[in-house]
mmCIF file of C-alpha atoms in Angstrom:
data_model
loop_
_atom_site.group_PDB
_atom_site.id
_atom_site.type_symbol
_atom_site.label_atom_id
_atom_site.label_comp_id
_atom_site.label_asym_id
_atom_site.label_seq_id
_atom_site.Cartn_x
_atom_site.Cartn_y
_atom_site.Cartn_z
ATOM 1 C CA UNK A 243 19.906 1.813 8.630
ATOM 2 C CA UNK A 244 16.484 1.268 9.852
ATOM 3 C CA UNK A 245 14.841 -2.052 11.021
ATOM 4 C CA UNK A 246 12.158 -2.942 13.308
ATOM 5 C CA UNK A 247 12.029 -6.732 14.797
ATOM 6 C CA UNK A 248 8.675 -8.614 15.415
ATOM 7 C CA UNK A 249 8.481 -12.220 16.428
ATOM 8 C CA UNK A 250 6.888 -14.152 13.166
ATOM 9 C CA UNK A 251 4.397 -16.183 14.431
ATOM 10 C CA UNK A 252 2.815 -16.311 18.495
ATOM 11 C CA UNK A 253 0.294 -18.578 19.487
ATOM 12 C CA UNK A 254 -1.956 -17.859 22.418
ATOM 13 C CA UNK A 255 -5.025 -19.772 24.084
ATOM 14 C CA UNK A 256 -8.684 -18.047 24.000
ATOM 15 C CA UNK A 257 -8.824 -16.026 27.547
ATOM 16 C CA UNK A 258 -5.228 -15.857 28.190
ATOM 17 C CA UNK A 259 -2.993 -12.636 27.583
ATOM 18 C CA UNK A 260 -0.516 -12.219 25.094
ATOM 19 C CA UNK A 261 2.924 -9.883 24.631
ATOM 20 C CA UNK A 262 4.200 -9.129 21.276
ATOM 21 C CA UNK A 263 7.503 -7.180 21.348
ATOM 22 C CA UNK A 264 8.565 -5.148 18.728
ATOM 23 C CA UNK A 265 12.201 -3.811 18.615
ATOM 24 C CA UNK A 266 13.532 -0.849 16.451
ATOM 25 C CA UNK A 267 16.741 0.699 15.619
ATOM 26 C CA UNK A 268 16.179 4.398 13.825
ATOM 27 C CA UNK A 269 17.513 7.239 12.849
ATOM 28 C CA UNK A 270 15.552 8.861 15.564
ATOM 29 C CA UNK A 271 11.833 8.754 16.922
ATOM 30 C CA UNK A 272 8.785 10.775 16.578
ATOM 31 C CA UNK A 273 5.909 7.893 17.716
ATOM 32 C CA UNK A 274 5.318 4.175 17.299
ATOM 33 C CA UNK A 275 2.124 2.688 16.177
ATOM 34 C CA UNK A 276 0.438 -0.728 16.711
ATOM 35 C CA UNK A 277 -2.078 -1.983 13.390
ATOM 36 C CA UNK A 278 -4.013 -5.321 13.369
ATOM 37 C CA UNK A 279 -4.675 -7.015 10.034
ATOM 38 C CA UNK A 280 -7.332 -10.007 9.901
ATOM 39 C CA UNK A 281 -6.658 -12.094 6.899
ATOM 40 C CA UNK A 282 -7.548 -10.442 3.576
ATOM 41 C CA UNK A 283 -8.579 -6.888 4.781
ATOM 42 C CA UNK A 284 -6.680 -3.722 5.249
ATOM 43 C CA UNK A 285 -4.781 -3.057 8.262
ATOM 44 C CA UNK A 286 -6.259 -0.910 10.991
ATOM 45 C CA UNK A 287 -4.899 1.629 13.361
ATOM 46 C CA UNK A 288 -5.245 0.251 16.740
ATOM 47 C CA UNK A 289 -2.888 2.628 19.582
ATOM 48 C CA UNK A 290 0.055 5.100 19.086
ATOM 49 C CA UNK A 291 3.024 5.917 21.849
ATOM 50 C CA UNK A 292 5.147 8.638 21.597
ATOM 51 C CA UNK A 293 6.209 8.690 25.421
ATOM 52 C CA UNK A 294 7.618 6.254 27.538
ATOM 53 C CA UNK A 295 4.794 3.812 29.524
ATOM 54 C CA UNK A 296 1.832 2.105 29.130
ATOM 55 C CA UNK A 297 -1.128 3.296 27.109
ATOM 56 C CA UNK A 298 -4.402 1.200 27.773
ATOM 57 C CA UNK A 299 -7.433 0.801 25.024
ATOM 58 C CA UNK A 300 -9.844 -1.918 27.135
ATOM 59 C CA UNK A 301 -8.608 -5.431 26.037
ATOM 60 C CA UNK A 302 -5.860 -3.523 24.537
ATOM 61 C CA UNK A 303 -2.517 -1.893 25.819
ATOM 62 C CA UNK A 304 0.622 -0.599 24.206
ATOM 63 C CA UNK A 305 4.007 0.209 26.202
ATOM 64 C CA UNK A 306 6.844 1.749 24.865
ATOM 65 C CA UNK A 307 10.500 2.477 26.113
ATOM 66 C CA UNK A 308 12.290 5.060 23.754
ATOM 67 C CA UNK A 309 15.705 4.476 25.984
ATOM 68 C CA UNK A 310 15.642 0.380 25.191
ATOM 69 C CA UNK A 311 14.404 0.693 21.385
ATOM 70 C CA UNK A 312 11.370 -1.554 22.548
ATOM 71 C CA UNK A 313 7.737 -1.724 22.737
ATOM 72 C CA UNK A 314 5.167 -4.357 23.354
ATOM 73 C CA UNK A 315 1.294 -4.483 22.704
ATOM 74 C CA UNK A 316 -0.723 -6.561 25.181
ATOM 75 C CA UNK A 317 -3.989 -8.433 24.506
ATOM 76 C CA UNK A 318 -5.841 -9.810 27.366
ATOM 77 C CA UNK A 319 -8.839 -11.987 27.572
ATOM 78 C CA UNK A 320 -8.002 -13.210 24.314
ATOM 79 C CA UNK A 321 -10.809 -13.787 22.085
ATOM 80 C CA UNK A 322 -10.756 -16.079 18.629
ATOM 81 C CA UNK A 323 -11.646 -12.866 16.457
ATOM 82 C CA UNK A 324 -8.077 -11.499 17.726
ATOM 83 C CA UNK A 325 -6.302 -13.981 15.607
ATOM 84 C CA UNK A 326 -4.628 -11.657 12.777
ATOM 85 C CA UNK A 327 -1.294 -9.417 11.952
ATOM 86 C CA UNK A 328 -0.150 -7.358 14.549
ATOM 87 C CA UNK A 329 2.114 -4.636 12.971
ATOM 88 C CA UNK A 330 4.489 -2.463 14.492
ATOM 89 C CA UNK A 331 5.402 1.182 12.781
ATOM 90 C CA UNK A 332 7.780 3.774 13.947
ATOM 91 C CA UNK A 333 7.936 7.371 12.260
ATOM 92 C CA UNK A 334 11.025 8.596 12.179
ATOM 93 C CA UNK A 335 12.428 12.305 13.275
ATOM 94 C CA UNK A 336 13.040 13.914 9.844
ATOM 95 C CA UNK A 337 11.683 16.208 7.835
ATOM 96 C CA UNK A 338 9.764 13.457 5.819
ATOM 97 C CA UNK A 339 8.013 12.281 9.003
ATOM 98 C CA UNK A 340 8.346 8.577 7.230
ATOM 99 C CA UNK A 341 7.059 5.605 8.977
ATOM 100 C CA UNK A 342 9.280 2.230 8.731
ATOM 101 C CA UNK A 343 7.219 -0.999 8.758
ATOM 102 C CA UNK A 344 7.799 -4.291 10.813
ATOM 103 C CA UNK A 345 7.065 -7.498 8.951
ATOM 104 C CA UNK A 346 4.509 -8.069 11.158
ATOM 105 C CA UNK A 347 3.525 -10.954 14.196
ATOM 106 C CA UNK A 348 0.903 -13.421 12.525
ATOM 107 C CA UNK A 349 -0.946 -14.326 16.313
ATOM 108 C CA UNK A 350 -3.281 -17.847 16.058
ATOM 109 C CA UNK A 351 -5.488 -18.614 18.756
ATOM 110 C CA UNK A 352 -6.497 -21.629 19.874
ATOM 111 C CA UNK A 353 -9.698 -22.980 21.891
ATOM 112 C CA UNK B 27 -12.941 12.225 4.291
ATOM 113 C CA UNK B 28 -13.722 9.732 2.473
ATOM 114 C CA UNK B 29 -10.023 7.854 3.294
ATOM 115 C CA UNK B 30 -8.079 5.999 1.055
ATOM 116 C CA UNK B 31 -9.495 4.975 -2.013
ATOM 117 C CA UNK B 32 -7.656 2.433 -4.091
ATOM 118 C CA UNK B 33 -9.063 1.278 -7.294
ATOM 119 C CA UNK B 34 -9.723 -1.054 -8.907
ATOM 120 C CA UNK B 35 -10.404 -3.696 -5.640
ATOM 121 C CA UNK B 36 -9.756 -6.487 -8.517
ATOM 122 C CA UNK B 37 -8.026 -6.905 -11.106
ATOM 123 C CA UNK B 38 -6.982 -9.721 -13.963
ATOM 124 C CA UNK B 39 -4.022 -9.430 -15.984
ATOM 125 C CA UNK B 40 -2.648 -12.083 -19.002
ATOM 126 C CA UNK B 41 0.826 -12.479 -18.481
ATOM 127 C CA UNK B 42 2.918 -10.229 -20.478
ATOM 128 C CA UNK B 43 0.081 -7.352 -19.721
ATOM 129 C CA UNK B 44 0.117 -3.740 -18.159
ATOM 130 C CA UNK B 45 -1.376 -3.425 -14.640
ATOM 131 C CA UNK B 46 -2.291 -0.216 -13.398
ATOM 132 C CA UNK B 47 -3.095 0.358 -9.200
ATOM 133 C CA UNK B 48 -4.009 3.259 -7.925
ATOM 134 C CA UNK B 49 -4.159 4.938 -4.987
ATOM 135 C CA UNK B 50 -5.802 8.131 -4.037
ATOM 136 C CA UNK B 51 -5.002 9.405 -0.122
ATOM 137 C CA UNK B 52 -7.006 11.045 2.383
ATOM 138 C CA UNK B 53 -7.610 14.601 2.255
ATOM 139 C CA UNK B 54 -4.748 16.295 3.041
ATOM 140 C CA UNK B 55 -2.056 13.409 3.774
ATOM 141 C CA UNK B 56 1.122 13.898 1.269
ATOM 142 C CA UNK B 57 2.638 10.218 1.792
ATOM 143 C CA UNK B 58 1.717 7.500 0.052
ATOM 144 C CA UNK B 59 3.107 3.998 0.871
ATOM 145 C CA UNK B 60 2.520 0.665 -1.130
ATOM 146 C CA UNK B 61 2.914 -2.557 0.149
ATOM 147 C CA UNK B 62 2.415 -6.554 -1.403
ATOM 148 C CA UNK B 63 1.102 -9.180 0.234
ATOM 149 C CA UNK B 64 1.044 -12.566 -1.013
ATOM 150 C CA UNK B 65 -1.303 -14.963 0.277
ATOM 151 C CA UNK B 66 -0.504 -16.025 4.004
ATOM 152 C CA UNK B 67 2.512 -14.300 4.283
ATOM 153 C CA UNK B 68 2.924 -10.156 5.489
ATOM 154 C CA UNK B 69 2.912 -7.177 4.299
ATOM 155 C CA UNK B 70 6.327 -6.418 2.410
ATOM 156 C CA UNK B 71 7.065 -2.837 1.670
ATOM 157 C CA UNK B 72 7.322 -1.667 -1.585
ATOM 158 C CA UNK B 73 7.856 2.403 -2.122
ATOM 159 C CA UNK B 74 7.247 5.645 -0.282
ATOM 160 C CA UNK B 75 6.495 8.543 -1.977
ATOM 161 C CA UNK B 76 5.497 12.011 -1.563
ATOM 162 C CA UNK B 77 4.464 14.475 -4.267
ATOM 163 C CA UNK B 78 6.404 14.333 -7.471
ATOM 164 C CA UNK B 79 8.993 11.925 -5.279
ATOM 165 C CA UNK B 80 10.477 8.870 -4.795
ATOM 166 C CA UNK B 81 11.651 8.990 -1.022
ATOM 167 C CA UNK B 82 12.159 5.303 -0.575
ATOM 168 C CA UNK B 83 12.005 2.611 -3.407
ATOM 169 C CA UNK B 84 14.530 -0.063 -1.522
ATOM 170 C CA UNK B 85 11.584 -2.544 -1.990
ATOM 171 C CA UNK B 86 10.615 -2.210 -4.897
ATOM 172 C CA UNK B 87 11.500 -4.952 -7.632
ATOM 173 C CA UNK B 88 14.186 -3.244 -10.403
ATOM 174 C CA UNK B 89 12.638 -4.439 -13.339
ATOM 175 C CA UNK B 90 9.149 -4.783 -14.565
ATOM 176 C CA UNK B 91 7.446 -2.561 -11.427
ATOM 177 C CA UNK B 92 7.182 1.527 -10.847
ATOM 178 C CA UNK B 93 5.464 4.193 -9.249
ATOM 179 C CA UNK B 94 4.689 7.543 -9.224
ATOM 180 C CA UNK B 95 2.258 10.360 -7.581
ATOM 181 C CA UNK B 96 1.854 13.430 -9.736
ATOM 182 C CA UNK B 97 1.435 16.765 -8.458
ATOM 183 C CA UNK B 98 -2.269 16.294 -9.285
ATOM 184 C CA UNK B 99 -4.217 12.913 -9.435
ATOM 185 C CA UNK B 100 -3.698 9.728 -7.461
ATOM 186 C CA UNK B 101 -0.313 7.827 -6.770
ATOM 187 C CA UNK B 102 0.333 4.807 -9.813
ATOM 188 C CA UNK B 103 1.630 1.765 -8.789
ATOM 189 C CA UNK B 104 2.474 0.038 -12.429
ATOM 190 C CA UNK B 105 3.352 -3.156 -13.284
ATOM 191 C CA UNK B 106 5.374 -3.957 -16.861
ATOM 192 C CA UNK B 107 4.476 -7.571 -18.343
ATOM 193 C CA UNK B 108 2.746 -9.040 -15.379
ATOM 194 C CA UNK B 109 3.831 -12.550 -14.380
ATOM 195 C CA UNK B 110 2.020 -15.140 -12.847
ATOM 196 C CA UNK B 111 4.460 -14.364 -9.646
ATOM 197 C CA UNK B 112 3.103 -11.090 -8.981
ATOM 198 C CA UNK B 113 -1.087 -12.438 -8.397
ATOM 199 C CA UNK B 114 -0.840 -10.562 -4.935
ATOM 200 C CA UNK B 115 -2.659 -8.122 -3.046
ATOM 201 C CA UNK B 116 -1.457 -4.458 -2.840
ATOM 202 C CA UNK B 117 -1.937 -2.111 -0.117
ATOM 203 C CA UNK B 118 -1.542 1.487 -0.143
ATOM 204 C CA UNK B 119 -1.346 3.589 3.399
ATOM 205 C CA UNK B 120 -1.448 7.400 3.234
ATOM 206 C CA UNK B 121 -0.099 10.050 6.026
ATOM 207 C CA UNK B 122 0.628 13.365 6.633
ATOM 208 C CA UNK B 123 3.775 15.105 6.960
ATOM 209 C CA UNK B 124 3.430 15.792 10.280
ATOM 210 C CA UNK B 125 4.072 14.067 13.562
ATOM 211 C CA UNK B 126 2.434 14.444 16.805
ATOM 212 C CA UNK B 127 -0.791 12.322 17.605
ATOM 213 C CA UNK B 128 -4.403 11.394 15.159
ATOM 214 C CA UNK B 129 -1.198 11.192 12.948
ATOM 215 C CA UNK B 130 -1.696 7.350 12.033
ATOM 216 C CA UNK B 131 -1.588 6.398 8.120
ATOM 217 C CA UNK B 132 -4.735 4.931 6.863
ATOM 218 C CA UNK B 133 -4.607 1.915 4.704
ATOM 219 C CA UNK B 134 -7.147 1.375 1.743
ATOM 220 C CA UNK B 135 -8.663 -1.876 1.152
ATOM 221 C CA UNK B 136 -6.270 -3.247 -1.154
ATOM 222 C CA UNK B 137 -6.312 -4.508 -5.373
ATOM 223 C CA UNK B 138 -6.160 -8.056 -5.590
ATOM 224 C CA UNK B 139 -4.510 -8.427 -8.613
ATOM 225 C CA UNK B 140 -4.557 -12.498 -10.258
ATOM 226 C CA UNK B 141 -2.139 -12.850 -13.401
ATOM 227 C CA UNK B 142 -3.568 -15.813 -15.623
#
């Protein structure tokens, strides 16, 4: 079957960085993607990986490692308007180029 | 492109009612995927389609809930003799059938949808 793993909940301090992992098992792998949803508005694209290593967006950075089934986006300098969803997607490699859908990792963020 | 356009953005049923979401998807993407979200909790998937398909319903309540996306016209997300338990948001995301990158799906910007 397919599944993809994200922690629940995080909770990080303004300033500080932040890791939230996302694990997937698939029936095989054509790119994962990384969304951010603020409370009550549409999720929005934020990085894709489709090799292995560490893809950087400023404040922003996405690693992925297609051999362990894992990936990770890191926030740094955290700032209060980062508190939302993080989702984690992976398309898989057949003919339907379907994405499967992590629950999601609500991240709060404190003063 | 005007991206994914999901209609209506609210939307207040009776209980026992029809409701009706729909979902047209960017230009040229031939996925559609609907999602609920109740309040404070995540997205849950619902259904993925692609023209005249059902590809994956596994989330998708038996009884009461279907959908559909015709060959022409947007993708239906309907809901039989709406219950106070479905007041939710739903999501639709569109992509293409292709893979590679500026591949993402698009989400629209949701129906609220409030049973009374």
């Amino acid at each position: 079957g397919q599944n993809i793993d994200q922690p629940t909940e995080m909770t990080a301090t303004e300033g500080a960085i932040v890791q939230i992992n996302c694990t997937y098992q698939t029936s095989g792998f054509n790119g994962l993607f990384w969304y951010q949803q603020h409370a009550g508005e549409a999720p929005t694209f934020l990085s894709y990986n489709v090799l292995d290593g560490l893809e950087e967006k400023g404040r922003f950075s996405s690693f992925l490692s297609r051999s362990k089934g894992y990936s990770y986006l890191l926030l740094k300098e955290l700032q209060m308007k980062d508190s939302a969803s993080y989702l984690c997607a992976v398309r898989v490699l057949d003919s339907n180029y379907q994405l499967i859908w992590g629950a999601g990792t609500k991240l709060i963020i404190k003063p | 492109n005007a991206g994914v356009m999901q209609n209506p953005r609210h939307l207040v049923r009776r209980r026992g009612q029809e409701a009706r979401l729909r979902c047209s998807p960017m230009k040229g993407h031939s996925h559609v995927y609907w999602y609920r979200q109740l309040p404070e909790e995540g997205l849950k998937f619902m259904v993925y389609l692609q023209k005249e398909n059902i590809i994956d319903e596994s989330g998708m309540p038996k009884e009461r809930f279907s959908a559909e996306f015709p060959k022409e016209g947007p993708s239906i997300l309907r809901i039989q003799q709406v219950v106070r338990g479905d007041s939710a948001a739903y999501f639709c995301a569109s992509s293409p059938q292709q893979g590679g990158s500026d591949t993402e799906a698009f989400f629209g910007q949701g129906t609220r949808l409030t049973v009374v």
